[in-house]
Each structure stands twice: as structure tokens, then as C-alpha cells.
mmCIF file of C-alpha atoms in Angstrom:
data_model
loop_
_atom_site.group_PDB
_atom_site.id
_atom_site.type_symbol
_atom_site.label_atom_id
_atom_site.label_comp_id
_atom_site.label_asym_id
_atom_site.label_seq_id
_atom_site.Cartn_x
_atom_site.Cartn_y
_atom_site.Cartn_z
ATOM 1 C CA MET A 51 55.418 -35.758 63.329
ATOM 2 C CA GLN A 52 58.773 -37.903 63.696
ATOM 3 C CA ASP A 53 61.743 -36.470 66.014
ATOM 4 C CA GLU A 54 65.534 -38.273 65.965
ATOM 5 C CA VAL A 55 65.084 -40.537 68.625
ATOM 6 C CA ASP A 56 61.671 -41.529 66.595
ATOM 7 C CA ARG A 57 64.783 -43.065 64.347
ATOM 8 C CA LEU A 58 67.377 -43.984 66.072
ATOM 9 C CA VAL A 59 64.952 -46.069 67.770
ATOM 10 C CA GLY A 60 63.485 -46.870 64.512
ATOM 11 C CA ALA A 61 67.026 -47.618 63.650
ATOM 12 C CA TRP A 62 68.058 -49.585 66.834
ATOM 13 C CA ARG A 63 64.552 -52.101 66.609
ATOM 14 C CA LYS A 64 66.097 -52.710 62.884
ATOM 15 C CA GLU A 65 68.910 -53.896 63.684
ATOM 16 C CA ARG A 66 68.679 -55.564 67.115
ATOM 17 C CA PRO A 67 65.079 -56.439 67.019
ATOM 18 C CA ASP A 68 66.230 -59.226 69.811
ATOM 19 C CA LEU A 69 65.979 -56.021 72.665
ATOM 20 C CA ASP A 70 63.365 -53.743 74.067
ATOM 21 C CA VAL A 71 64.398 -50.195 72.731
ATOM 22 C CA ARG A 72 61.516 -48.629 75.254
ATOM 23 C CA PRO A 73 63.531 -46.671 77.106
ATOM 24 C CA LEU A 74 65.173 -44.755 74.501
ATOM 25 C CA GLN A 75 61.753 -43.697 73.814
ATOM 26 C CA VAL A 76 61.135 -41.683 77.204
ATOM 27 C CA LEU A 77 65.203 -41.912 77.855
ATOM 28 C CA SER A 78 66.590 -40.627 75.205
ATOM 29 C CA ARG A 79 64.125 -37.884 75.262
ATOM 30 C CA VAL A 80 65.117 -37.240 78.468
ATOM 31 C CA SER A 81 69.122 -37.052 77.699
ATOM 32 C CA ARG A 82 68.227 -34.607 74.105
ATOM 33 C CA LEU A 83 66.148 -32.152 76.614
ATOM 34 C CA ALA A 84 69.098 -31.617 78.658
ATOM 35 C CA ARG A 85 71.460 -31.231 76.615
ATOM 36 C CA HIS A 86 69.264 -28.733 75.100
ATOM 37 C CA LEU A 87 68.098 -26.853 78.556
ATOM 38 C CA ASP A 88 71.552 -26.633 79.626
ATOM 39 C CA ARG A 89 72.609 -24.906 76.918
ATOM 40 C CA ALA A 90 69.515 -22.543 76.923
ATOM 41 C CA ARG A 91 71.152 -22.356 80.460
ATOM 42 C CA ARG A 92 74.217 -21.206 79.514
ATOM 43 C CA ALA A 93 73.581 -18.635 77.530
ATOM 44 C CA VAL A 94 71.054 -16.792 80.712
ATOM 45 C CA PHE A 95 73.559 -16.865 83.002
ATOM 46 C CA ALA A 96 76.668 -15.779 79.830
ATOM 47 C CA ALA A 97 73.927 -12.694 79.189
ATOM 48 C CA HIS A 98 73.960 -11.402 82.840
ATOM 49 C CA GLU A 99 78.291 -12.248 83.734
ATOM 50 C CA LEU A 100 77.776 -15.246 85.615
ATOM 51 C CA GLU A 101 78.618 -19.527 84.983
ATOM 52 C CA GLY A 102 76.740 -22.028 85.855
ATOM 53 C CA TRP A 103 79.172 -22.417 89.305
ATOM 54 C CA GLU A 104 78.940 -18.592 90.151
ATOM 55 C CA PHE A 105 74.438 -18.552 89.656
ATOM 56 C CA ASP A 106 74.191 -21.997 91.721
ATOM 57 C CA VAL A 107 75.996 -20.266 95.038
ATOM 58 C CA LEU A 108 73.996 -16.992 94.650
ATOM 59 C CA THR A 109 70.599 -19.054 94.644
ATOM 60 C CA ALA A 110 71.227 -20.262 97.234
ATOM 61 C CA LEU A 111 71.912 -17.843 99.228
ATOM 62 C CA ARG A 112 68.968 -15.474 97.561
ATOM 63 C CA ARG A 113 65.911 -18.685 98.824
ATOM 64 C CA ALA A 114 67.659 -18.431 102.393
ATOM 65 C CA GLY A 115 66.254 -15.294 102.809
ATOM 66 C CA THR A 116 67.089 -12.457 104.773
ATOM 67 C CA PRO A 117 70.056 -11.595 105.720
ATOM 68 C CA TYR A 118 70.718 -14.206 102.877
ATOM 69 C CA GLN A 119 73.902 -15.958 104.168
ATOM 70 C CA LEU A 120 75.073 -19.282 104.651
ATOM 71 C CA SER A 121 77.567 -21.227 106.661
ATOM 72 C CA PRO A 122 80.138 -23.017 103.836
ATOM 73 C CA GLY A 123 78.885 -26.156 104.755
ATOM 74 C CA ALA A 124 75.143 -25.203 103.723
ATOM 75 C CA LEU A 125 76.074 -24.217 100.812
ATOM 76 C CA LEU A 126 78.118 -26.801 100.293
ATOM 77 C CA ARG A 127 75.081 -28.947 100.799
ATOM 78 C CA ALA A 128 72.896 -26.963 98.288
ATOM 79 C CA THR A 129 75.495 -27.380 95.688
ATOM 80 C CA LEU A 130 76.530 -30.377 96.185
ATOM 81 C CA VAL A 131 80.333 -30.064 95.716
ATOM 82 C CA THR A 132 83.552 -30.211 97.767
ATOM 83 C CA SER A 133 84.679 -27.807 101.269
ATOM 84 C CA GLY A 134 87.816 -26.904 98.698
ATOM 85 C CA THR A 135 86.022 -26.427 95.621
ATOM 86 C CA MET A 136 83.594 -24.040 97.771
ATOM 87 C CA THR A 137 86.578 -22.326 99.308
ATOM 88 C CA ASN A 138 87.855 -21.006 95.778
ATOM 89 C CA ARG A 139 83.713 -19.989 94.570
ATOM 90 C CA ILE A 140 83.485 -18.045 97.834
ATOM 91 C CA ASP A 141 87.160 -16.315 96.997
ATOM 92 C CA ARG A 142 85.853 -15.857 93.770
ATOM 93 C CA LEU A 143 82.527 -14.407 93.863
ATOM 94 C CA ALA A 144 83.958 -12.286 96.850
ATOM 95 C CA ALA A 145 86.354 -11.101 94.578
ATOM 96 C CA ALA A 146 83.864 -9.885 91.876
ATOM 97 C CA GLY A 147 81.451 -8.346 94.884
ATOM 98 C CA LEU A 148 78.321 -10.427 94.773
ATOM 99 C CA VAL A 149 79.321 -12.113 97.953
ATOM 100 C CA GLU A 150 80.898 -11.182 101.741
ATOM 101 C CA ARG A 151 81.582 -13.367 104.132
ATOM 102 C CA HIS A 152 81.238 -12.456 108.061
ATOM 103 C CA PRO A 153 82.247 -13.800 111.124
ATOM 104 C CA ASP A 154 79.404 -16.598 112.870
ATOM 105 C CA PRO A 155 77.957 -14.967 115.913
ATOM 106 C CA GLN A 156 76.927 -18.262 116.408
ATOM 107 C CA ASP A 157 80.677 -19.297 116.210
ATOM 108 C CA LYS A 158 83.562 -17.265 116.388
ATOM 109 C CA ARG A 159 85.379 -19.524 113.986
ATOM 110 C CA GLY A 160 83.403 -19.800 111.600
ATOM 111 C CA VAL A 161 82.097 -17.228 108.886
ATOM 112 C CA GLN A 162 78.783 -16.649 106.917
ATOM 113 C CA VAL A 163 78.600 -15.545 103.542
ATOM 114 C CA ARG A 164 76.257 -12.803 102.786
ATOM 115 C CA LEU A 165 74.347 -12.189 99.480
ATOM 116 C CA THR A 166 75.508 -8.577 98.375
ATOM 117 C CA ALA A 167 72.919 -5.626 97.769
ATOM 118 C CA ALA A 168 75.076 -6.267 92.875
ATOM 119 C CA GLY A 169 75.107 -10.156 94.123
ATOM 120 C CA MET A 170 70.646 -9.349 94.978
ATOM 121 C CA THR A 171 70.896 -7.435 91.428
ATOM 122 C CA ARG A 172 72.450 -10.168 89.338
ATOM 123 C CA VAL A 173 70.833 -12.981 90.078
ATOM 124 C CA ASP A 174 67.093 -11.518 90.870
ATOM 125 C CA ALA A 175 68.102 -10.721 86.653
ATOM 126 C CA ALA A 176 69.588 -13.644 85.536
ATOM 127 C CA PHE A 177 66.706 -15.559 87.732
ATOM 128 C CA ALA A 178 63.897 -14.084 85.566
ATOM 129 C CA ASP A 179 65.767 -15.016 82.638
ATOM 130 C CA LEU A 180 65.925 -17.686 82.858
ATOM 131 C CA LEU A 181 62.220 -18.246 84.192
ATOM 132 C CA ASP A 182 61.297 -16.844 80.752
ATOM 133 C CA ARG A 183 63.180 -18.618 79.253
ATOM 134 C CA GLU A 184 62.175 -21.712 80.374
ATOM 135 C CA HIS A 185 58.065 -20.732 80.023
ATOM 136 C CA GLY A 186 59.467 -20.622 75.694
ATOM 137 C CA ILE A 187 61.124 -24.588 76.140
ATOM 138 C CA LEU A 188 57.433 -25.491 77.643
ATOM 139 C CA GLU A 189 55.448 -23.351 76.039
ATOM 140 C CA GLY A 190 54.579 -26.169 73.469
ATOM 141 C CA LEU A 191 52.706 -28.520 76.306
ATOM 142 C CA ALA A 192 48.921 -27.268 77.894
ATOM 143 C CA PRO A 193 49.481 -26.406 81.465
ATOM 144 C CA ASP A 194 47.390 -30.446 82.130
ATOM 145 C CA ASP A 195 50.033 -31.765 80.620
ATOM 146 C CA ARG A 196 52.952 -29.900 81.947
ATOM 147 C CA GLU A 197 51.731 -31.274 85.168
ATOM 148 C CA THR A 198 51.507 -35.026 83.865
ATOM 149 C CA LEU A 199 55.158 -34.688 82.952
ATOM 150 C CA SER A 200 56.406 -32.782 86.557
ATOM 151 C CA GLY A 201 54.312 -35.839 88.531
ATOM 152 C CA LEU A 202 55.878 -38.616 85.855
ATOM 153 C CA LEU A 203 59.772 -36.966 86.321
ATOM 154 C CA ARG A 204 59.479 -36.489 90.137
ATOM 155 C CA THR A 205 58.692 -40.865 90.643
ATOM 156 C CA LEU A 206 61.812 -40.405 88.042
ATOM 157 C CA LEU A 207 64.227 -38.713 89.778
ATOM 158 C CA ILE A 208 62.704 -39.651 93.716
ATOM 159 C CA PRO A 209 65.068 -42.825 93.579
ATOM 160 C CA PHE A 210 67.843 -40.882 92.793
ATOM 161 C CA ASP A 211 67.139 -37.512 95.914
ATOM 162 C CA SER A 212 67.568 -40.139 97.810
ATOM 163 C CA PRO A 213 69.664 -40.393 100.381
ATOM 164 C CA GLU A 214 71.110 -44.476 99.349
ATOM 165 C CA GLY A 215 69.881 -42.799 95.781
ATOM 166 C CA SER A 216 72.674 -40.308 95.809
ATOM 167 C CA GLU A 217 75.452 -42.646 96.693
ATOM 168 C CA ALA A 218 75.255 -44.423 93.639
#
């Protein structure tokens, strides 16, 4: 059985036999899978009236544990956006009733962003649906194969997630 990447690699081997196109066998599949995963995630988020960035902020707060709050700076680090972008996102989530700002008891000038009950309900439902969709995507792999793939992908990602790699 062949997939689109097999056809692509075959065409390149025919046209450029002088090049080693083996990286395409892995990385083109990762790229294609990422596009399919992005579509699936957008569909789940849309079903819960969320944008991807809203899900990112809400899940960062949810993962923080009780009382489900973080400083804007911690949210910046969790979502890798600029401070101006985060301020805009917090404003929009607050206007939607999904988060609230509270004074930071540790810093009189600071604030904490807290998940509201409505935000908790929305993010929990979206996350459960996302996991259902992602389990479906992986159902063609045996559990041991999933673990193997996870480990191999971790090995590839670690250099990018390191402080030195994130500057690239």
C-alpha cells in the first residue's frame, strides 16, 4: 500500500537520483499529519466556540490547578506570544466571560488571570472532545507502536524545545 509521500519520493528519486531523499519519507509524513491534526483540532475548537489561541490560554490556566490562575507573564511563557498579544487575548477572554482579572496579592501592581466557571466548563468539554478525536487518529497503531513513535518524536523535538533550539 502506498501513500502520497511514497509517490512524491518516487518522483524525486526518478528526477534527482543524485539526491538522498530519505528525509522526505519521515518529515513529509510528519508535515502532512500535522496539517490533518490541525484541521481536526480546529473542528473540535469550533464545535466549542473556541479559537486555537483561546484553547491555548484556557488550557494553560486549567493545567495550573486550583485556583486556576496565572500571571500574564506566566501565560506569555506558556503560549509563546508577545505581551501586547497576551493583553489583547486576556481582554477578549474576559469580555466573553471565560477569565477574570484579580489583583495579585504578591504584587500590588500586578494581576492574576483566573479561569471562570464558564471557562472551566468550556475548556473541559473541548479538551475531552479533542482527546476523543486524537485517540481516533491514533487507533491504527498498536499501543506499543504509539509508545515507540512518541519516543522517536520526542528525540527529534528535544533539540528544538531546548533554550538554544528555541532561538532558531
